[in-house]
Amino acid sequence: MSLCGNCRLLLLEVETTPWHAILLLKLFISWLLFWPCSSCLAVVLQNICHIVKAPASVSWEIKKLAMDVAYKAVNSLEGAGIFAVELFLTEDGQILLNEVAPRPHNSGHHTIESCKTSQFEQHLRAVLGLSLGDPSMMTPAAIMCNILGEDEGEPGFYLAHQLMQRALSISGAFVHWYNKPEMRRQRKMGHITIVGRSMSVVENLLASMLDEASEKPAVVHRVGIIMGSDSDFPVMRDAAKVLDTFGVPYEIKIVSAHRTPDWMFSYASSAQERGIEVIIAGAGGAAHLPGMVASLTPLPVIGVPVRASALDGLDSLLSIVQMPRGVPVATVAINNATNAGLLAVRMLGVADADLLSRMSQFQEDTKKNVLSKAEKLEKDGWDLQ
């Protein structure tokens, strides 16, 4: 900033992470409404916003701090409509106010596809005094990628259209071309929004779109099946069989709570970031694996007590089911990894209509199978052979 008098210049440099953007809706009556998906992360390329991710993968504490700063900034201004607040997050967890834009903003373009009411429609409703729409997200994750000019003139147009062509082959991708007559380097020529069931899935699709050499995106596993030893595999493979039946991608690994504690910590703490949505953990004996994993991840954990040589599996069952308050583990019967797989499918089905439909069909098929056996018993008597 400039200091009057001697006209000296003071430059303050601060280490920051990618900037955050928050969308707020303000009415003439000074009422403020936060966008539910408002906290988003932006990746900047040569001082130009390139990628926006919503919602931001930061702690609730950071989100709350950012919203407080944004609220104070916008509340001091007049007018009505959408206000976009740009913020910087420092390495030590502080929030710095960068800019307030009193208009629909580039960081909110993803709302066209990701929210029930876009920032553009909501802005007009507020200015015209109409009833406001529902701004909640329709998808768990969204990424907006600006189409930036990579070259001047025709070569730049060619590269942009190549990018859009790759985007059109991706399920969940939406292309917006601004039809600007001139192409310049780093100029925003349009944007592409990708939506999906998790940020890992969307990030994977984005990577395949940006990589010209990529043939197809890698599979993102939805369920993690882990066990303390390879001796648990004959039991745990039943969970894998169920997931195969329902077409749910999964990973299966050996993760020992006692022999490889560092690996267990790394696996559990990174599971959500890698796209895992449910963890099935099998263990015998002391059976600490499910509980320890549940303490390290916000994801639901299903515990499978494995029958060991001692106590016929009761030790495993009691160890897994007797978790302290605040660390829940959904525990199935001893050696019943089949039910663990089915429970995982039901958990995923809450936000997946196709899986829920398949589960309903599975239940119907099970009922028909039982009724068929009952009919055969009544018809043929006790000799069913």
CSV table of C-alpha atoms in Angstrom, one decimal:
chain,number,residue,atom,x,y,z
A,1,MET,CA,0.0,0.0,0.0
A,2,SER,CA,1.1,3.6,-0.6
A,3,LEU,CA,2.0,5.7,2.4
A,4,CYS,CA,1.2,9.4,2.0
A,5,GLY,CA,3.9,12.0,2.7
A,6,ASN,CA,7.1,10.3,1.6
A,7,CYS,CA,5.2,8.2,-1.0
A,8,ARG,CA,6.9,5.0,0.1
A,9,LEU,CA,5.7,1.6,-0.9
A,10,LEU,CA,5.1,-1.1,1.6
A,11,LEU,CA,4.9,-4.7,0.2
A,12,LEU,CA,3.6,-7.5,2.3
A,13,GLU,CA,4.2,-11.1,1.1
A,14,VAL,CA,2.2,-13.9,2.6
A,15,GLU,CA,2.2,-17.6,1.9
A,16,THR,CA,-1.3,-18.7,0.9
A,17,THR,CA,-3.1,-21.7,-0.5
A,18,PRO,CA,-5.4,-21.5,-3.6
A,19,TRP,CA,-8.0,-18.7,-3.0
A,20,HIS,CA,-11.5,-19.4,-1.8
A,21,ALA,CA,-14.7,-17.9,-3.2
A,22,ILE,CA,-18.0,-17.5,-1.3
A,23,LEU,CA,-21.3,-16.5,-2.9
A,24,LEU,CA,-23.8,-14.5,-0.8
A,25,LEU,CA,-27.2,-13.3,-1.7
A,26,LYS,CA,-28.2,-9.9,-0.4
A,27,LEU,CA,-31.7,-8.4,-0.5
A,28,PHE,CA,-32.6,-4.7,-0.2
A,29,ILE,CA,-33.8,-5.3,3.3
A,30,SER,CA,-30.2,-6.1,4.3
A,31,TRP,CA,-30.8,-9.9,4.6
A,32,LEU,CA,-27.9,-12.1,3.7
A,33,LEU,CA,-28.1,-15.7,2.5
A,34,PHE,CA,-25.1,-17.9,2.1
A,35,TRP,CA,-25.0,-20.3,-0.9
A,36,PRO,CA,-24.9,-23.9,0.5
A,37,CYS,CA,-22.1,-24.7,-1.9
A,38,SER,CA,-20.6,-21.3,-1.6
A,39,SER,CA,-17.2,-22.2,-0.2
A,40,CYS,CA,-15.1,-23.3,-3.2
A,41,LEU,CA,-11.5,-23.6,-4.0
A,42,ALA,CA,-10.0,-21.9,-7.1
A,43,VAL,CA,-6.7,-22.9,-8.9
A,44,VAL,CA,-5.1,-20.0,-10.5
A,45,LEU,CA,-3.0,-20.3,-13.7
A,46,GLN,CA,-0.8,-17.2,-14.4
A,47,ASN,CA,-3.0,-15.0,-12.3
A,48,ILE,CA,-6.1,-16.1,-14.2
A,49,CYS,CA,-8.7,-18.4,-12.5
A,50,HIS,CA,-8.5,-21.8,-14.2
A,51,ILE,CA,-10.3,-24.3,-12.1
A,52,VAL,CA,-13.0,-24.0,-9.4
A,53,LYS,CA,-13.9,-26.9,-7.1
A,54,ALA,CA,-17.2,-26.9,-5.1
A,55,PRO,CA,-17.5,-27.6,-2.3
A,56,ALA,CA,-14.1,-26.7,-0.9
A,57,SER,CA,-12.3,-29.6,0.8
A,58,VAL,CA,-11.4,-27.7,3.9
A,59,SER,CA,-12.4,-28.1,7.6
A,60,TRP,CA,-15.7,-26.7,8.9
A,61,GLU,CA,-13.7,-24.4,11.1
A,62,ILE,CA,-12.1,-22.8,8.1
A,63,LYS,CA,-15.4,-22.6,6.2
A,64,LYS,CA,-17.0,-20.9,9.3
A,65,LEU,CA,-14.1,-18.4,9.5
A,66,ALA,CA,-14.4,-17.6,5.8
A,67,MET,CA,-18.1,-17.1,6.0
A,68,ASP,CA,-17.7,-14.7,8.9
A,69,VAL,CA,-15.2,-12.6,7.0
A,70,ALA,CA,-17.5,-12.6,3.9
A,71,TYR,CA,-20.5,-11.7,5.9
A,72,LYS,CA,-18.9,-8.7,7.5
A,73,ALA,CA,-17.6,-7.5,4.1
A,74,VAL,CA,-20.9,-7.7,2.3
A,75,ASN,CA,-23.0,-6.5,5.2
A,76,SER,CA,-21.1,-3.2,5.0
A,77,LEU,CA,-22.2,-2.6,1.3
A,78,GLU,CA,-25.4,-1.5,-0.2
A,79,GLY,CA,-27.4,-3.1,-3.0
A,80,ALA,CA,-29.1,-6.4,-3.7
A,81,GLY,CA,-28.2,-9.6,-5.6
A,82,ILE,CA,-25.2,-11.9,-5.7
A,83,PHE,CA,-22.0,-10.9,-4.1
A,84,ALA,CA,-18.9,-13.0,-4.7
A,85,VAL,CA,-16.2,-12.7,-2.0
A,86,GLU,CA,-12.6,-13.8,-2.9
A,87,LEU,CA,-10.5,-14.8,0.1
A,88,PHE,CA,-7.0,-16.1,0.7
A,89,LEU,CA,-6.2,-18.8,3.2
A,90,THR,CA,-2.8,-18.5,4.8
A,91,GLU,CA,-0.6,-21.4,5.8
A,92,ASP,CA,-1.3,-20.7,9.4
A,93,GLY,CA,-5.1,-20.8,9.0
A,94,GLN,CA,-5.9,-17.1,8.7
A,95,ILE,CA,-8.5,-15.7,6.2
A,96,LEU,CA,-7.5,-12.6,4.2
A,97,LEU,CA,-10.1,-10.6,2.2
A,98,ASN,CA,-9.1,-10.1,-1.4
A,99,GLU,CA,-12.1,-8.8,-3.4
A,100,VAL,CA,-15.8,-8.4,-3.3
A,101,ALA,CA,-17.6,-8.6,-6.7
A,102,PRO,CA,-21.2,-7.2,-6.6
A,103,ARG,CA,-22.4,-9.5,-9.4
A,104,PRO,CA,-22.6,-13.1,-10.6
A,105,HIS,CA,-19.0,-14.3,-10.6
A,106,ASN,CA,-16.8,-16.7,-12.6
A,107,SER,CA,-16.4,-18.8,-9.4
A,108,GLY,CA,-20.1,-19.4,-9.4
A,109,HIS,CA,-20.6,-20.6,-13.0
A,110,HIS,CA,-20.7,-24.2,-11.8
A,111,THR,CA,-24.1,-23.4,-10.2
A,112,ILE,CA,-25.8,-23.6,-13.6
A,113,GLU,CA,-25.5,-27.4,-13.5
A,114,SER,CA,-24.6,-28.1,-9.8
A,115,CYS,CA,-27.4,-26.2,-8.0
A,116,LYS,CA,-31.2,-26.2,-8.1
A,117,THR,CA,-31.1,-22.4,-8.7
A,118,SER,CA,-28.1,-20.9,-10.5
A,119,GLN,CA,-26.3,-17.7,-9.4
A,120,PHE,CA,-27.7,-15.9,-12.4
A,121,GLU,CA,-31.4,-16.8,-11.8
A,122,GLN,CA,-31.0,-16.0,-8.1
A,123,HIS,CA,-29.4,-12.7,-8.8
A,124,LEU,CA,-32.4,-11.6,-11.0
A,125,ARG,CA,-34.9,-12.9,-8.4
A,126,ALA,CA,-33.3,-10.8,-5.7
A,127,VAL,CA,-33.0,-7.6,-7.8
A,128,LEU,CA,-36.6,-7.9,-9.0
A,129,GLY,CA,-38.0,-8.7,-5.6
A,130,LEU,CA,-39.2,-12.2,-6.6
A,131,SER,CA,-39.3,-15.2,-4.4
A,132,LEU,CA,-35.9,-16.8,-4.1
A,133,GLY,CA,-35.1,-20.3,-5.5
A,134,ASP,CA,-33.5,-23.2,-3.7
A,135,PRO,CA,-29.7,-22.8,-4.1
A,136,SER,CA,-28.8,-26.2,-2.7
A,137,MET,CA,-26.5,-28.5,-4.7
A,138,MET,CA,-28.0,-31.3,-6.8
A,139,THR,CA,-24.7,-33.1,-7.0
A,140,PRO,CA,-22.1,-34.0,-4.3
A,141,ALA,CA,-19.2,-32.4,-6.2
A,142,ALA,CA,-18.6,-30.1,-9.1
A,143,ILE,CA,-15.6,-28.6,-10.9
A,144,MET,CA,-15.6,-25.7,-13.3
A,145,CYS,CA,-12.7,-25.4,-15.7
A,146,ASN,CA,-12.3,-22.2,-17.7
A,147,ILE,CA,-11.4,-22.5,-21.3
A,148,LEU,CA,-8.4,-20.3,-21.5
A,149,GLY,CA,-6.7,-19.2,-24.8
A,150,GLU,CA,-3.6,-21.3,-25.3
A,151,ASP,CA,-2.5,-19.4,-28.4
A,152,GLU,CA,-3.4,-16.5,-30.6
A,153,GLY,CA,-5.9,-16.6,-33.4
A,154,GLU,CA,-6.8,-19.7,-35.3
A,155,PRO,CA,-4.3,-22.0,-33.5
A,156,GLY,CA,-5.9,-21.0,-30.2
A,157,PHE,CA,-9.4,-21.7,-31.5
A,158,TYR,CA,-8.3,-25.1,-32.7
A,159,LEU,CA,-6.9,-26.0,-29.2
A,160,ALA,CA,-10.0,-24.8,-27.5
A,161,HIS,CA,-12.3,-26.9,-29.7
A,162,GLN,CA,-10.1,-29.9,-29.1
A,163,LEU,CA,-10.6,-29.5,-25.4
A,164,MET,CA,-14.3,-29.1,-25.8
A,165,GLN,CA,-14.4,-32.2,-28.0
A,166,ARG,CA,-12.8,-34.3,-25.2
A,167,ALA,CA,-15.3,-32.8,-22.7
A,168,LEU,CA,-18.3,-33.8,-24.8
A,169,SER,CA,-17.2,-37.5,-24.5
A,170,ILE,CA,-17.3,-37.3,-20.7
A,171,SER,CA,-20.5,-38.2,-18.8
A,172,GLY,CA,-21.4,-35.3,-16.5
A,173,ALA,CA,-19.6,-32.6,-18.4
A,174,PHE,CA,-21.3,-29.5,-19.7
A,175,VAL,CA,-19.7,-27.1,-22.2
A,176,HIS,CA,-20.3,-23.4,-22.4
A,177,TRP,CA,-18.7,-21.4,-25.3
A,178,TYR,CA,-18.9,-17.6,-25.1
A,179,ASN,CA,-18.5,-17.1,-28.9
A,180,LYS,CA,-16.0,-14.3,-28.5
A,181,PRO,CA,-14.7,-13.2,-31.9
A,182,GLU,CA,-11.0,-12.9,-31.0
A,183,MET,CA,-8.7,-15.4,-29.4
A,184,ARG,CA,-5.9,-14.3,-27.1
A,185,ARG,CA,-3.6,-16.1,-24.7
A,186,GLN,CA,-5.2,-16.6,-21.3
A,187,ARG,CA,-8.5,-15.0,-22.4
A,188,LYS,CA,-11.6,-16.7,-21.0
A,189,MET,CA,-13.3,-18.1,-24.0
A,190,GLY,CA,-15.8,-20.4,-22.2
A,191,HIS,CA,-16.0,-22.9,-19.4
A,192,ILE,CA,-16.7,-26.6,-18.8
A,193,THR,CA,-18.5,-27.9,-15.7
A,194,ILE,CA,-18.2,-31.5,-14.6
A,195,VAL,CA,-20.4,-32.9,-11.9
A,196,GLY,CA,-20.2,-36.3,-10.2
A,197,ARG,CA,-20.9,-38.3,-7.1
A,198,SER,CA,-17.6,-37.4,-5.3
A,199,MET,CA,-14.8,-34.9,-5.7
A,200,SER,CA,-12.4,-37.8,-6.5
A,201,VAL,CA,-14.6,-38.9,-9.4
A,202,VAL,CA,-14.9,-35.4,-10.8
A,203,GLU,CA,-11.2,-34.7,-10.4
A,204,ASN,CA,-10.5,-38.0,-12.3
A,205,LEU,CA,-12.8,-36.9,-15.1
A,206,LEU,CA,-11.1,-33.5,-15.3
A,207,ALA,CA,-7.7,-35.1,-15.5
A,208,SER,CA,-8.7,-37.3,-18.4
A,209,MET,CA,-10.2,-34.2,-20.2
A,210,LEU,CA,-7.1,-32.1,-19.8
A,211,ASP,CA,-4.7,-34.9,-20.7
A,212,GLU,CA,-4.8,-35.3,-24.5
A,213,ALA,CA,-3.0,-38.7,-24.3
A,214,SER,CA,-5.5,-40.1,-21.8
A,215,GLU,CA,-7.7,-42.8,-23.3
A,216,LYS,CA,-10.2,-43.1,-20.4
A,217,PRO,CA,-10.4,-42.2,-16.7
A,218,ALA,CA,-9.2,-44.7,-14.2
A,219,VAL,CA,-11.8,-46.4,-12.0
A,220,VAL,CA,-12.5,-44.7,-8.7
A,221,HIS,CA,-13.2,-47.3,-6.0
A,222,ARG,CA,-16.3,-46.6,-3.9
A,223,VAL,CA,-15.7,-49.2,-1.2
A,224,GLY,CA,-12.5,-50.2,0.6
A,225,ILE,CA,-12.3,-53.8,1.8
A,226,ILE,CA,-9.5,-54.3,4.3
A,227,MET,CA,-8.4,-57.1,6.6
A,228,GLY,CA,-5.7,-57.6,9.2
A,229,SER,CA,-4.2,-60.7,7.6
A,230,ASP,CA,-4.4,-62.9,4.5
A,231,SER,CA,-6.0,-65.6,6.7
A,232,ASP,CA,-9.1,-63.3,6.8
A,233,PHE,CA,-9.5,-63.4,3.1
A,234,PRO,CA,-11.7,-66.5,2.8
A,235,VAL,CA,-14.2,-64.6,4.9
A,236,MET,CA,-13.8,-61.2,3.4
A,237,ARG,CA,-14.0,-62.2,-0.2
A,238,ASP,CA,-17.8,-62.8,0.4
A,239,ALA,CA,-18.1,-59.0,0.6
A,240,ALA,CA,-16.2,-58.6,-2.6
A,241,LYS,CA,-18.6,-61.1,-4.3
A,242,VAL,CA,-21.6,-59.0,-3.3
A,243,LEU,CA,-20.0,-55.8,-4.6
A,244,ASP,CA,-19.2,-57.6,-7.9
A,245,THR,CA,-22.9,-58.6,-8.2
A,246,PHE,CA,-24.0,-55.0,-7.8
A,247,GLY,CA,-21.3,-53.6,-10.0
A,248,VAL,CA,-19.7,-51.5,-7.2
A,249,PRO,CA,-16.0,-50.8,-7.8
A,250,TYR,CA,-13.9,-51.6,-4.8
A,251,GLU,CA,-10.3,-52.1,-3.6
A,252,ILE,CA,-9.2,-55.0,-1.3
A,253,LYS,CA,-6.1,-54.7,0.8
A,254,ILE,CA,-4.3,-56.1,3.9
A,255,VAL,CA,-4.0,-53.5,6.5
A,256,SER,CA,-2.8,-54.6,9.9
A,257,ALA,CA,-3.6,-52.4,12.9
A,258,HIS,CA,-0.8,-53.9,14.9
A,259,ARG,CA,1.9,-54.9,12.4
A,260,THR,CA,1.5,-51.9,10.0
A,261,PRO,CA,0.1,-49.0,12.1
A,262,ASP,CA,1.6,-46.3,9.8
A,263,TRP,CA,0.0,-47.9,6.7
A,264,MET,CA,-3.3,-48.2,8.6
A,265,PHE,CA,-3.1,-44.5,9.5
A,266,SER,CA,-2.3,-43.5,5.9
A,267,TYR,CA,-5.0,-45.7,4.4
A,268,ALA,CA,-7.8,-44.5,6.7
A,269,SER,CA,-6.9,-40.8,6.6
A,270,SER,CA,-6.7,-40.7,2.8
A,271,ALA,CA,-9.7,-42.9,2.0
A,272,GLN,CA,-12.2,-40.0,1.6
A,273,GLU,CA,-9.8,-38.0,-0.6
A,274,ARG,CA,-9.3,-41.1,-2.9
A,275,GLY,CA,-13.1,-41.4,-3.5
A,276,ILE,CA,-13.8,-44.2,-1.0
A,277,GLU,CA,-17.3,-43.9,0.4
A,278,VAL,CA,-17.6,-46.9,2.7
A,279,ILE,CA,-15.0,-49.1,4.4
A,280,ILE,CA,-15.5,-52.7,5.2
A,281,ALA,CA,-12.9,-53.8,7.8
A,282,GLY,CA,-12.5,-57.5,8.9
A,283,ALA,CA,-10.5,-58.6,11.9
A,284,GLY,CA,-10.1,-61.5,14.3
A,285,GLY,CA,-8.8,-61.9,17.8
A,286,ALA,CA,-8.1,-58.5,19.3
A,287,ALA,CA,-9.9,-57.1,16.2
A,288,HIS,CA,-8.7,-53.5,16.6
A,289,LEU,CA,-8.7,-52.6,12.9
A,290,PRO,CA,-12.3,-51.5,12.4
A,291,GLY,CA,-12.4,-49.3,15.4
A,292,MET,CA,-9.0,-47.7,14.7
A,293,VAL,CA,-10.0,-47.0,11.1
A,294,ALA,CA,-13.3,-45.5,12.2
A,295,SER,CA,-11.4,-43.1,14.5
A,296,LEU,CA,-9.3,-41.9,11.6
A,297,THR,CA,-12.0,-41.3,8.9
A,298,PRO,CA,-15.4,-39.6,8.7
A,299,LEU,CA,-16.5,-42.3,6.4
A,300,PRO,CA,-18.9,-45.1,7.6
A,301,VAL,CA,-17.0,-48.2,8.7
A,302,ILE,CA,-18.5,-51.7,8.7
A,303,GLY,CA,-16.8,-54.2,11.0
A,304,VAL,CA,-16.7,-57.9,10.2
A,305,PRO,CA,-15.7,-60.1,13.2
A,306,VAL,CA,-13.6,-63.0,11.9
A,307,ARG,CA,-13.7,-66.3,13.7
A,308,ALA,CA,-10.2,-67.0,15.0
A,309,SER,CA,-8.9,-70.1,16.7
A,310,ALA,CA,-9.8,-69.0,20.2
A,311,LEU,CA,-13.3,-68.3,21.6
A,312,ASP,CA,-15.0,-69.1,18.4
A,313,GLY,CA,-15.1,-65.4,17.2
A,314,LEU,CA,-16.8,-64.0,20.3
A,315,ASP,CA,-13.6,-62.1,21.1
A,316,SER,CA,-13.6,-60.5,17.7
A,317,LEU,CA,-17.3,-59.7,17.9
A,318,LEU,CA,-17.1,-58.0,21.4
A,319,SER,CA,-14.0,-56.1,20.4
A,320,ILE,CA,-15.6,-54.6,17.4
A,321,VAL,CA,-19.1,-54.0,18.7
A,322,GLN,CA,-18.1,-52.4,22.0
A,323,MET,CA,-16.8,-49.1,20.6
A,324,PRO,CA,-16.7,-46.0,22.7
A,325,ARG,CA,-19.2,-43.2,22.1
A,326,GLY,CA,-18.2,-41.0,19.2
A,327,VAL,CA,-16.5,-43.8,17.2
A,328,PRO,CA,-19.3,-45.8,15.6
A,329,VAL,CA,-18.7,-49.1,13.8
A,330,ALA,CA,-21.6,-50.9,12.1
A,331,THR,CA,-20.9,-54.5,13.2
A,332,VAL,CA,-22.3,-57.5,11.4
A,333,ALA,CA,-22.4,-61.2,12.6
A,334,ILE,CA,-19.3,-63.3,13.0
A,335,ASN,CA,-17.9,-64.2,9.5
A,336,ASN,CA,-20.8,-62.6,7.8
A,337,ALA,CA,-19.0,-60.5,5.2
A,338,THR,CA,-21.9,-61.0,2.9
A,339,ASN,CA,-24.1,-58.8,5.0
A,340,ALA,CA,-21.2,-56.2,5.2
A,341,GLY,CA,-21.3,-56.1,1.4
A,342,LEU,CA,-25.0,-55.7,1.3
A,343,LEU,CA,-25.0,-53.0,4.0
A,344,ALA,CA,-22.3,-51.1,2.0
A,345,VAL,CA,-24.6,-51.2,-1.1
A,346,ARG,CA,-27.5,-49.9,0.9
A,347,MET,CA,-25.4,-47.0,2.3
A,348,LEU,CA,-24.3,-46.1,-1.3
A,349,GLY,CA,-27.9,-46.5,-2.4
A,350,VAL,CA,-29.0,-43.5,-0.3
A,351,ALA,CA,-27.5,-41.2,-3.0
A,352,ASP,CA,-27.5,-43.7,-5.9
A,353,ALA,CA,-31.0,-44.4,-7.4
A,354,ASP,CA,-29.6,-47.2,-9.6
A,355,LEU,CA,-28.1,-49.1,-6.7
A,356,LEU,CA,-31.2,-48.6,-4.6
A,357,SER,CA,-33.3,-50.1,-7.4
A,358,ARG,CA,-30.9,-53.1,-7.7
A,359,MET,CA,-31.1,-53.6,-3.9
A,360,SER,CA,-35.0,-53.6,-4.1
A,361,GLN,CA,-34.7,-56.2,-6.9
A,362,PHE,CA,-32.3,-58.3,-4.8
A,363,GLN,CA,-34.8,-58.3,-2.0
A,364,GLU,CA,-37.6,-59.3,-4.3
A,365,ASP,CA,-35.5,-62.1,-5.8
A,366,THR,CA,-34.7,-63.3,-2.3
A,367,LYS,CA,-38.4,-63.3,-1.4
A,368,LYS,CA,-39.3,-65.3,-4.5
A,369,ASN,CA,-36.5,-67.8,-3.8
A,370,VAL,CA,-37.9,-68.4,-0.2
A,371,LEU,CA,-41.5,-68.7,-1.5
A,372,SER,CA,-40.4,-71.2,-4.2
A,373,LYS,CA,-38.7,-73.4,-1.6
A,374,ALA,CA,-41.8,-73.1,0.7
A,375,GLU,CA,-44.0,-74.2,-2.2
A,376,LYS,CA,-41.8,-77.1,-3.0
A,377,LEU,CA,-41.8,-78.2,0.6
A,378,GLU,CA,-45.6,-78.2,0.7
A,379,LYS,CA,-45.8,-80.0,-2.6
A,380,ASP,CA,-43.1,-82.7,-2.1
A,381,GLY,CA,-43.0,-83.0,1.7
A,382,TRP,CA,-39.9,-83.4,3.7
A,383,ASP,CA,-38.0,-85.4,1.0
A,384,LEU,CA,-36.7,-82.5,-1.1
A,385,GLN,CA,-34.0,-84.5,-2.9
